[in-house]
PDB file of C-alpha atoms and ligand atoms in Angstrom:
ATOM      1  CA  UNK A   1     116.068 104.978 105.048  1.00  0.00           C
ATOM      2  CA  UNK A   2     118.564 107.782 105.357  1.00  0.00           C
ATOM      3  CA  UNK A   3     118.951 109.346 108.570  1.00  0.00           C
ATOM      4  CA  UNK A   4     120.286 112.618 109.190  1.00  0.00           C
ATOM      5  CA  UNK A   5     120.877 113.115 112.792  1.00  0.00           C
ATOM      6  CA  UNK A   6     121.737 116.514 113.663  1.00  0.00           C
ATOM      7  CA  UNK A   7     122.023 118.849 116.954  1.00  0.00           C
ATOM      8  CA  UNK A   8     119.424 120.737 117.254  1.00  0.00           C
ATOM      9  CA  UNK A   9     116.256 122.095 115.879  1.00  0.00           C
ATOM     10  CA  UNK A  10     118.363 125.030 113.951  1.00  0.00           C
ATOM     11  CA  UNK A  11     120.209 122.414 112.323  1.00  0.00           C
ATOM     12  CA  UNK A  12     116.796 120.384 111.538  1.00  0.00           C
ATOM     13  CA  UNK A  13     114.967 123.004 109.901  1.00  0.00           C
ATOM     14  CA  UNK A  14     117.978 124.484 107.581  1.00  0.00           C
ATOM     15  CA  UNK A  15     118.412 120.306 106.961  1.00  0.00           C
ATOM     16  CA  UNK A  16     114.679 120.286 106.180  1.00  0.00           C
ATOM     17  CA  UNK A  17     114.887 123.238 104.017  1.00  0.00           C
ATOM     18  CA  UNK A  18     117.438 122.107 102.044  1.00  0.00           C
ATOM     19  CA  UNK A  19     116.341 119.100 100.990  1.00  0.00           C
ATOM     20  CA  UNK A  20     112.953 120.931 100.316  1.00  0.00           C
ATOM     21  CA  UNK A  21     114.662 123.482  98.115  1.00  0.00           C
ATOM     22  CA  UNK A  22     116.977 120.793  96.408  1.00  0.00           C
ATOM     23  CA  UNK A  23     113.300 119.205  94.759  1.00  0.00           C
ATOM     24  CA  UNK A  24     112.224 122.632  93.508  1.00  0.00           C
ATOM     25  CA  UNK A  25     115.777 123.131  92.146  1.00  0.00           C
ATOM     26  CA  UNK A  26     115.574 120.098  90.346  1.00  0.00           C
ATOM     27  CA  UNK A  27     112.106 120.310  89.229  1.00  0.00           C
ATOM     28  CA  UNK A  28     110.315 123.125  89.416  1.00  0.00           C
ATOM     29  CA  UNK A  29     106.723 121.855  88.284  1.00  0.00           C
ATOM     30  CA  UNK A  30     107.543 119.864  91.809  1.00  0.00           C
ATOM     31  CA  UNK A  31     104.094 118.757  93.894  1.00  0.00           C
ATOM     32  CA  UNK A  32     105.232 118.706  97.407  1.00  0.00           C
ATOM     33  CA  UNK A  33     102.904 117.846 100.173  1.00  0.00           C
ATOM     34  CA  UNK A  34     103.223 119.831 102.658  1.00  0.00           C
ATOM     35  CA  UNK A  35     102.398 119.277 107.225  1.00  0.00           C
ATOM     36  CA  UNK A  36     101.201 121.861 109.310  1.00  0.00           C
ATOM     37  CA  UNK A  37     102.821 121.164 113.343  1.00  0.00           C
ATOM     38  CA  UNK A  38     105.265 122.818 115.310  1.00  0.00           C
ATOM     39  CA  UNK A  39     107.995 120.510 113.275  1.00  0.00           C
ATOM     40  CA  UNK A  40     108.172 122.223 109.881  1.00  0.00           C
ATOM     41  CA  UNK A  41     107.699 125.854 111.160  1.00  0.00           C
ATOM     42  CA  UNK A  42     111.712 126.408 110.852  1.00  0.00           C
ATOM     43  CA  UNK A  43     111.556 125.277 108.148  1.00  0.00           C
ATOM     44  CA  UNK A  44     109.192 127.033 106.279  1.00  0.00           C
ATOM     45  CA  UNK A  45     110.587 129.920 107.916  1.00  0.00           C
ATOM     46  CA  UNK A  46     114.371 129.241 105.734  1.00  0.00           C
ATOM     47  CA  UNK A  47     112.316 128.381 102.511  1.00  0.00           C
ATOM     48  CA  UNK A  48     110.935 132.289 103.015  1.00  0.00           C
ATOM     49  CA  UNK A  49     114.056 133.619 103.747  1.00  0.00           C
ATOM     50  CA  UNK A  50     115.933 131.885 100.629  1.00  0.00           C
ATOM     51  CA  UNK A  51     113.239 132.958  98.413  1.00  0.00           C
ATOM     52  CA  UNK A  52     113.605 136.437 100.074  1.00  0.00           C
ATOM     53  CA  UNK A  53     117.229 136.158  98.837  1.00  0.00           C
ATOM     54  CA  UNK A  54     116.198 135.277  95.412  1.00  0.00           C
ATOM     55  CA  UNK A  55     117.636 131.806  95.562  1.00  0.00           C
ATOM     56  CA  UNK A  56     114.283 129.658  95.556  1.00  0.00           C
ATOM     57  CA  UNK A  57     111.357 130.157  92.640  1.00  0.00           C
ATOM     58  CA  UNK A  58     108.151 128.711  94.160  1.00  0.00           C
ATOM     59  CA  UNK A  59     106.124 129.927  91.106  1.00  0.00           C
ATOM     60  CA  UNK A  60     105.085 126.906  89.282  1.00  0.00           C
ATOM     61  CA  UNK A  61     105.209 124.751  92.673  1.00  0.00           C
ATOM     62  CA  UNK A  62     101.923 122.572  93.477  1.00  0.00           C
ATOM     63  CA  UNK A  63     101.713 121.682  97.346  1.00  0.00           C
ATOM     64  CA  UNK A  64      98.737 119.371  98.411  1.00  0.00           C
ATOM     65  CA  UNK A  65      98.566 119.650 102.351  1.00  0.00           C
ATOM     66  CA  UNK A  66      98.079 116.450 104.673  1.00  0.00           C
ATOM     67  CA  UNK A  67      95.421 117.215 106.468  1.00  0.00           C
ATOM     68  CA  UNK A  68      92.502 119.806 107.802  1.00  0.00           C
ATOM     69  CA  UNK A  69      89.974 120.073 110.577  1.00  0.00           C
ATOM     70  CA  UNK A  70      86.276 119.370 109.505  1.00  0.00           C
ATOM     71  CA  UNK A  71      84.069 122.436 110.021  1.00  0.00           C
ATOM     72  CA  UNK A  72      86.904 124.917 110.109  1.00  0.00           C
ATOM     73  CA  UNK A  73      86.575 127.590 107.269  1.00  0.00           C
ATOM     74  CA  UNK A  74      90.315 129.139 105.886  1.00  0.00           C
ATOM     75  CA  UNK A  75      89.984 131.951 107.257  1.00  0.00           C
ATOM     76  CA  UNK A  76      89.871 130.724 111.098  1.00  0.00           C
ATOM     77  CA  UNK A  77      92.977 130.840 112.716  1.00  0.00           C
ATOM     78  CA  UNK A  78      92.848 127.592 113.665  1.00  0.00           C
ATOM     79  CA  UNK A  79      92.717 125.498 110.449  1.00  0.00           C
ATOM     80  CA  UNK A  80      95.307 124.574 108.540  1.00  0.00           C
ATOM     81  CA  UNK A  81      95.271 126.143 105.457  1.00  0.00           C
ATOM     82  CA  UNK A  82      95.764 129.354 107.769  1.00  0.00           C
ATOM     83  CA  UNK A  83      98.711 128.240 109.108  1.00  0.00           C
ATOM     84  CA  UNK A  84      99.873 127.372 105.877  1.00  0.00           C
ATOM     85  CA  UNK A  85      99.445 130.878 104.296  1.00  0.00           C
ATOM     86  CA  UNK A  86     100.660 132.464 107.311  1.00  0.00           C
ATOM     87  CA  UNK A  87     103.536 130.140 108.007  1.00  0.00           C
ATOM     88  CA  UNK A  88     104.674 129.728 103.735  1.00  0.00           C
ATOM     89  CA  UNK A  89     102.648 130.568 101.201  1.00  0.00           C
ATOM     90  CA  UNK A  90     101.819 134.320 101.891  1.00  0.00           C
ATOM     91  CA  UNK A  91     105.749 134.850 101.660  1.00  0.00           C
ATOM     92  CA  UNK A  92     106.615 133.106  98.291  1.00  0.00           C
ATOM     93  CA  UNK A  93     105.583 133.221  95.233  1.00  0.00           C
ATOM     94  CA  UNK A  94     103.471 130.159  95.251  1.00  0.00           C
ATOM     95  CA  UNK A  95     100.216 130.173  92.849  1.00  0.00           C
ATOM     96  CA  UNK A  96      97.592 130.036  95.767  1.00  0.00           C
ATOM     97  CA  UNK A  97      95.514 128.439  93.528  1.00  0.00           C
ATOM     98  CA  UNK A  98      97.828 125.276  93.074  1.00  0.00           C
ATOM     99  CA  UNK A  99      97.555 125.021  96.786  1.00  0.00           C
ATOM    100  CA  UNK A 100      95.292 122.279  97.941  1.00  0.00           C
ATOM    101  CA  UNK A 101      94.248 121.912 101.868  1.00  0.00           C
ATOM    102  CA  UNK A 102      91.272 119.442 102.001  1.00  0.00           C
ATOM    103  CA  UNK A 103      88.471 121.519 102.341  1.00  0.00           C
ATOM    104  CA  UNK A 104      87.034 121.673 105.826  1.00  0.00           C
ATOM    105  CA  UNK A 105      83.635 122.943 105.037  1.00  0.00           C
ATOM    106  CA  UNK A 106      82.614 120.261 103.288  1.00  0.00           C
ATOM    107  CA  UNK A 107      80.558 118.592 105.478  1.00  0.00           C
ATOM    108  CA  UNK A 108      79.977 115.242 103.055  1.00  0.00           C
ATOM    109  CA  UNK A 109      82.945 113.322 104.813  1.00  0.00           C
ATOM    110  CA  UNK A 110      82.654 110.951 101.966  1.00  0.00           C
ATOM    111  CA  UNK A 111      82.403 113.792  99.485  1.00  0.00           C
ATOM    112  CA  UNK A 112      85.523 115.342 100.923  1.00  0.00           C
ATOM    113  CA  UNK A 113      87.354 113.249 100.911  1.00  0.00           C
ATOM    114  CA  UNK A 114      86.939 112.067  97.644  1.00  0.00           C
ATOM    115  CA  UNK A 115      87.422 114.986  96.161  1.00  0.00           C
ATOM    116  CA  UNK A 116      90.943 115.142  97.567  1.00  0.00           C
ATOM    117  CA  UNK A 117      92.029 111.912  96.873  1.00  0.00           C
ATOM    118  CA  UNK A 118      90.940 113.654  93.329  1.00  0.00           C
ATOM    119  CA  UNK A 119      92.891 116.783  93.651  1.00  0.00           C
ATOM    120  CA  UNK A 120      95.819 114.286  94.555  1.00  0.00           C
ATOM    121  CA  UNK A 121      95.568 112.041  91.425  1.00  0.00           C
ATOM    122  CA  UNK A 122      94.687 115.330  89.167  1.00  0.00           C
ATOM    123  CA  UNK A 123      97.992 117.005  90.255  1.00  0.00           C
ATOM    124  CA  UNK A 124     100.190 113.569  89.283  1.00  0.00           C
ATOM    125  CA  UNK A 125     101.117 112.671  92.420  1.00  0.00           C
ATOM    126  CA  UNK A 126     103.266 113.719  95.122  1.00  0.00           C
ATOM    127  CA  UNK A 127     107.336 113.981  94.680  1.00  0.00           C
ATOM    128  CA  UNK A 128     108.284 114.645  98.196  1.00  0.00           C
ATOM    129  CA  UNK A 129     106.319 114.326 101.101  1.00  0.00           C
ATOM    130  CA  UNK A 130     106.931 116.357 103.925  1.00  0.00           C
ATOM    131  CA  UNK A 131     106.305 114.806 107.723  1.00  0.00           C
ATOM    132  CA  UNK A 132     106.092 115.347 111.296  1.00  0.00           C
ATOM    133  CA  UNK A 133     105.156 112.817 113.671  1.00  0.00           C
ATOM    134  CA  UNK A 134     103.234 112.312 116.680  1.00  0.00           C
ATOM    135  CA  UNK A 135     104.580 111.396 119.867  1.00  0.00           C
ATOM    136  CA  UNK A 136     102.101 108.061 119.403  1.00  0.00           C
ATOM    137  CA  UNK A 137     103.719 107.194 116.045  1.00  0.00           C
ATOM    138  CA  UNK A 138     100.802 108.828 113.861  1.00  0.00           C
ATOM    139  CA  UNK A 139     101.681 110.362 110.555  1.00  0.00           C
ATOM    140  CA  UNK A 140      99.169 113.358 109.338  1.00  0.00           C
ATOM    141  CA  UNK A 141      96.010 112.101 111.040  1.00  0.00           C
ATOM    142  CA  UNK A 142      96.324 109.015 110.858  1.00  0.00           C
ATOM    143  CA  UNK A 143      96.284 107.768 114.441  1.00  0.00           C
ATOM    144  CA  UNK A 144      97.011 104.222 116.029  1.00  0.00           C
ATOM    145  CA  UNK A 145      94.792 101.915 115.414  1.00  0.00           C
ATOM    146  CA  UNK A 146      93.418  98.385 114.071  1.00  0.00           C
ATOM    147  CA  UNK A 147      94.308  98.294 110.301  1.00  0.00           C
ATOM    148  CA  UNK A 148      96.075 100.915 108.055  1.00  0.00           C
ATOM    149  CA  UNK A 149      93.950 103.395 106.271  1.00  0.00           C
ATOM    150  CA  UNK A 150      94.603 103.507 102.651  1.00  0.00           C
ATOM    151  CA  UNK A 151      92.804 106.818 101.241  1.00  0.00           C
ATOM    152  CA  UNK A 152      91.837 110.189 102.344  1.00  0.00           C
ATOM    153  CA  UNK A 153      89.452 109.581 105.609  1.00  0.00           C
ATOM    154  CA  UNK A 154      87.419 111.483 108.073  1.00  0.00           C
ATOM    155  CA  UNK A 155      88.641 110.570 111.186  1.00  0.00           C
ATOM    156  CA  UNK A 156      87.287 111.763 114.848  1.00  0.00           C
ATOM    157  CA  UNK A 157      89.897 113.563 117.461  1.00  0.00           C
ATOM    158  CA  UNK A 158      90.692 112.183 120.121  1.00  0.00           C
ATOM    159  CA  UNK A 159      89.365 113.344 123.545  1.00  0.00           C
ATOM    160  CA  UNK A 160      93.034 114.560 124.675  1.00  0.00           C
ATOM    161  CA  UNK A 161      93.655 116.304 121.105  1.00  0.00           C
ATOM    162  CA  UNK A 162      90.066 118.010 121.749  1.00  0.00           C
ATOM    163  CA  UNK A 163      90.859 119.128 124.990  1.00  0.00           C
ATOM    164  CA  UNK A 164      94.444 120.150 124.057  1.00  0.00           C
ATOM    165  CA  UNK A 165      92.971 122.496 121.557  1.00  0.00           C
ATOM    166  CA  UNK A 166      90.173 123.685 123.645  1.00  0.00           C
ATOM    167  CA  UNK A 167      92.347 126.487 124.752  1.00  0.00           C
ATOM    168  CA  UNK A 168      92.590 128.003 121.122  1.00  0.00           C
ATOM    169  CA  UNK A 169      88.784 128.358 120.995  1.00  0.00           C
ATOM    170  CA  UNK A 170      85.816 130.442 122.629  1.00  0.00           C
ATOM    171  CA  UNK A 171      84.341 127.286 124.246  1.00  0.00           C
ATOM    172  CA  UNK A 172      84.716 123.942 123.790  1.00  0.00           C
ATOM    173  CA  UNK A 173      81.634 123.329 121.348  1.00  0.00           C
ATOM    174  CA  UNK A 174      83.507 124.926 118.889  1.00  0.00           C
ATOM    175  CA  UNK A 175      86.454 122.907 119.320  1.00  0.00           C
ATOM    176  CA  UNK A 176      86.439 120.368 116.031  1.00  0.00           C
ATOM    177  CA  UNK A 177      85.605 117.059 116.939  1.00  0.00           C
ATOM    178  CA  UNK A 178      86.477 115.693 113.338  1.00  0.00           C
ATOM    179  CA  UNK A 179      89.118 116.401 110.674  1.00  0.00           C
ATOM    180  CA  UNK A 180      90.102 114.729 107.326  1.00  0.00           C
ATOM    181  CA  UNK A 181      93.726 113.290 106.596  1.00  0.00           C
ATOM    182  CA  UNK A 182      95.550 111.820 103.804  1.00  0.00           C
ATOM    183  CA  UNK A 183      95.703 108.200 104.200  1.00  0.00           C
ATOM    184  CA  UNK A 184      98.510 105.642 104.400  1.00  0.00           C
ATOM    185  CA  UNK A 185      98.263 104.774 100.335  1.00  0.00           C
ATOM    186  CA  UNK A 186      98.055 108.503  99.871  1.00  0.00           C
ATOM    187  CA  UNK A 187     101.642 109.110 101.610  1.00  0.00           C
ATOM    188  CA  UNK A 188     103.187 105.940 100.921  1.00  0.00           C
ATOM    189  CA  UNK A 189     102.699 106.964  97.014  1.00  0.00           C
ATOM    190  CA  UNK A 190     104.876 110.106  97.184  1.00  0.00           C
ATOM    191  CA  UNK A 191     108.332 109.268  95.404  1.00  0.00           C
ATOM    192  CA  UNK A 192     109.802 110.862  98.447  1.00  0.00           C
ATOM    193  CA  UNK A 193     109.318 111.177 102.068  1.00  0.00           C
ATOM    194  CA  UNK A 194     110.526 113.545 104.778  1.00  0.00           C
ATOM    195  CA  UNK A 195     110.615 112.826 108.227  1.00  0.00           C
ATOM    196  CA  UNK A 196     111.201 115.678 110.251  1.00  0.00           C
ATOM    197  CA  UNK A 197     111.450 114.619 114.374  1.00  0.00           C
ATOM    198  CA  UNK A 198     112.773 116.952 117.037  1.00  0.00           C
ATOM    199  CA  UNK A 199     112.707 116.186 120.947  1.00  0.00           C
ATOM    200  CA  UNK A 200     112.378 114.109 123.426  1.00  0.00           C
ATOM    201  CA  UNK A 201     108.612 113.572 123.113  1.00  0.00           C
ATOM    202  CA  UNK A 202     109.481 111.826 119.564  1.00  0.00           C
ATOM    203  CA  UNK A 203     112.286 109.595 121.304  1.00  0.00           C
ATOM    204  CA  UNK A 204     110.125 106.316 121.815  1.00  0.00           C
ATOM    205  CA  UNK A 205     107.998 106.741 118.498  1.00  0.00           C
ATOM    206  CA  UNK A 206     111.112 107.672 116.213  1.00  0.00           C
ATOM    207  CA  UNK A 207     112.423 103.960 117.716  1.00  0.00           C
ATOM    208  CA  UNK A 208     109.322 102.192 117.231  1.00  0.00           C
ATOM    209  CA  UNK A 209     108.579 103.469 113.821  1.00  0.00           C
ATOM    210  CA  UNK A 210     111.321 102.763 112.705  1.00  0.00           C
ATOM    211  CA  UNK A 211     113.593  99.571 114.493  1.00  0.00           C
ATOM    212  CA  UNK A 212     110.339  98.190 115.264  1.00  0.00           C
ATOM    213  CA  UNK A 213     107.702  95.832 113.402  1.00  0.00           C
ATOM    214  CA  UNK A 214     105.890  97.556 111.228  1.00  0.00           C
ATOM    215  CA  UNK A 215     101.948  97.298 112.791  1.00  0.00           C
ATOM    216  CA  UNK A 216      99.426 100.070 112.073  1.00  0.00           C
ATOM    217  CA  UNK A 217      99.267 100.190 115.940  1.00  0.00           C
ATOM    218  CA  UNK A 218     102.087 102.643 115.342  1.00  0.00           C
ATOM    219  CA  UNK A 219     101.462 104.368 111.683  1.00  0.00           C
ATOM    220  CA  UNK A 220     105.039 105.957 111.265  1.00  0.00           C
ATOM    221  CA  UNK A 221     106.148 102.388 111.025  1.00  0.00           C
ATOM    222  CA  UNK A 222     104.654 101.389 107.375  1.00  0.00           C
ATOM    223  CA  UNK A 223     107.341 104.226 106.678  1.00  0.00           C
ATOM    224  CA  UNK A 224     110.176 100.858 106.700  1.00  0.00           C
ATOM    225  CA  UNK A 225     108.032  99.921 103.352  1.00  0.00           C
ATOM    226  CA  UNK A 226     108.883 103.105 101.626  1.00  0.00           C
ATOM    227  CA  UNK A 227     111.974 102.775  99.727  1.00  0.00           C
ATOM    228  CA  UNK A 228     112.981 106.475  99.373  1.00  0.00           C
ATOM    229  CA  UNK A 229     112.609 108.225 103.248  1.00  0.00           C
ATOM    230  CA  UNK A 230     114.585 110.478 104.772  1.00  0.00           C
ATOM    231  CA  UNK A 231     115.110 111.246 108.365  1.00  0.00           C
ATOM    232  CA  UNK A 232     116.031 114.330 109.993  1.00  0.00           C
ATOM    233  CA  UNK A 233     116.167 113.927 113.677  1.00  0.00           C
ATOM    234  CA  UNK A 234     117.738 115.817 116.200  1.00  0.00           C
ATOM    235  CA  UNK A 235     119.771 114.635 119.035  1.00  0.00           C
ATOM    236  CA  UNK A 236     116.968 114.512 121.987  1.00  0.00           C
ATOM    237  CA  UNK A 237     114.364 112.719 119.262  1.00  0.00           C
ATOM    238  CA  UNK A 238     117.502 109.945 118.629  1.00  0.00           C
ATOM    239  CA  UNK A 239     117.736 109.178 122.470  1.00  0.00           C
ATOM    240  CA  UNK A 240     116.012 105.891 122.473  1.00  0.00           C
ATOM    241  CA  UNK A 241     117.525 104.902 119.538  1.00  0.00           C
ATOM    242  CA  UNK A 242     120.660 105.258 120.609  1.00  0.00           C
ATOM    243  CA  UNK A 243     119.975 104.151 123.948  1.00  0.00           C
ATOM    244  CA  UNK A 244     118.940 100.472 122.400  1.00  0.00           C
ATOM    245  CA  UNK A 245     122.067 100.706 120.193  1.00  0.00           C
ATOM    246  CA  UNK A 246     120.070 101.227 116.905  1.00  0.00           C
ATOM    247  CA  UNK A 247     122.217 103.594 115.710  1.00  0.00           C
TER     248      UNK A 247
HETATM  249  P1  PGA B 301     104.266 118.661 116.027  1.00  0.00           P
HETATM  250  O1  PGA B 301     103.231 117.596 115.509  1.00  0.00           O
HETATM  251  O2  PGA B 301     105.101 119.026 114.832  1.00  0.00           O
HETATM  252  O3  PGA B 301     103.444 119.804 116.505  1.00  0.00           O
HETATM  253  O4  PGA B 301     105.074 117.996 117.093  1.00  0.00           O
HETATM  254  C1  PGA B 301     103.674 116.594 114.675  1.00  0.00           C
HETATM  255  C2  PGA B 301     102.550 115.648 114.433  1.00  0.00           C
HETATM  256  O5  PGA B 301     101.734 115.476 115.352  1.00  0.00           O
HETATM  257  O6  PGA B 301     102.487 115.080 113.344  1.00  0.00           O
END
């Protein structure tokens, strides 16, 4: 692993956006795969601004996305593939149609998700994976639990990530209850991976992911197998780290 430990979340997201730009420098056919979050918003938001300068070409870029809600449709502003138009792809010149969300109206969970694991073998692969991670250690939607799940998966929210995002929605029955994710085969395939983990909320899951044993009761940590991550962390996401003289 390569760690990158850096101030703040400025510095994380120009960091981030570097190394994003340095694959599409180096090959521009690149597949990335992409996270939606609060992490990678800065930056997308550098990746738009360097294309606005005319230094990135996103033209013949492929991006498969981690994950989407079940039952959302594109166009609400709550799935995914939203926030990926409005956050990158509406400002580069990215082929929409080589962008690949799973699709969230399917509503054949094994069908769905079969169909991306599909899309994800059709496109060759993924070169660098893009993450965030979950205060609990999960990677995509792939939360703690009893065994690691390989493929592309339906899984169902929990109750406190229902009622967190009950306040984006008319009531709560429209609130998804389900959403598919890449699985742990599907990320741990991409010749790259980037971490991206900023504050304090990350501290104790940015330790046990990745000084830790590596038990599916915290995903991040199969991350230790990969043999190409890098991690961008800020200072308050390195506290615990530090504090038990990892680093
Ligand atoms: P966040 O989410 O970027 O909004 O903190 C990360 C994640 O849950 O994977």
């Amino acid at each position: 692993m390569i760690l990158y430990q850096v101030k703040d979340y400025k510095e994380l997201s120009r960091k981030a956006a570097n190394i994003i730009s340095a694959q599409v420098i180096m090959k521009p056919h690149a597949v990335l795969g992409l996270a939606t979050g609060s992490t990678p918003i800065g930056a997308y938001e550098q990746l738009v601004e360097w294309y606005k300068k005319g230094d990135l070409d996103f033209s013949k870029v492929t991006s498969v996305n981690l994950d989407e809600y079940k039952g959302l449709s594109g166009d609400s502003d709550q799935s995914y593939r939203y926030f990926m138009n409005t956050n990158l792809f509406d400002h580069v010149n990215i082929d929409k149609s080589r962008t690949f969300v799973p699709d969230g109206l399917e509503e054949d969970s094994e069908a769905a998700c079969a169909k991306y694991d599909a899309v994800i073998q059709s496109v060759g692969g993924i070169d660098l994976q893009l993450l965030g991670i979950g205060g609990n250690g999960h990677i995509g939607f792939n939360e703690p639990g009893e065994a690691f799940i390989p493929m592309t998966h339906c899984v169902a929210l929990t109750k406190s990530t229902i009622e967190a995002n009950a306040r984006f929605f008319a009531s709560m029955d429209e609130v998804p209850k389900y959403a598919y994710t890449m699985g742990i085969k599907n990320i741990m395939s991409a010749n790259k991976v980037l971490l991206l983990a900023s504050g304090e909320g990350k501290a104790q899951a940015l330790y046990d992911s990745f000084y830790g044993p590596v038990i599916p009761e915290v995903p991040a940590s199969v991350l230790q197998l990969h043999n190409d991550v890098v991690v961008v962390a800020d200072d308050a996401a390195l506290r615990v780290c530090k504090e038990k003289g990892a680093l």
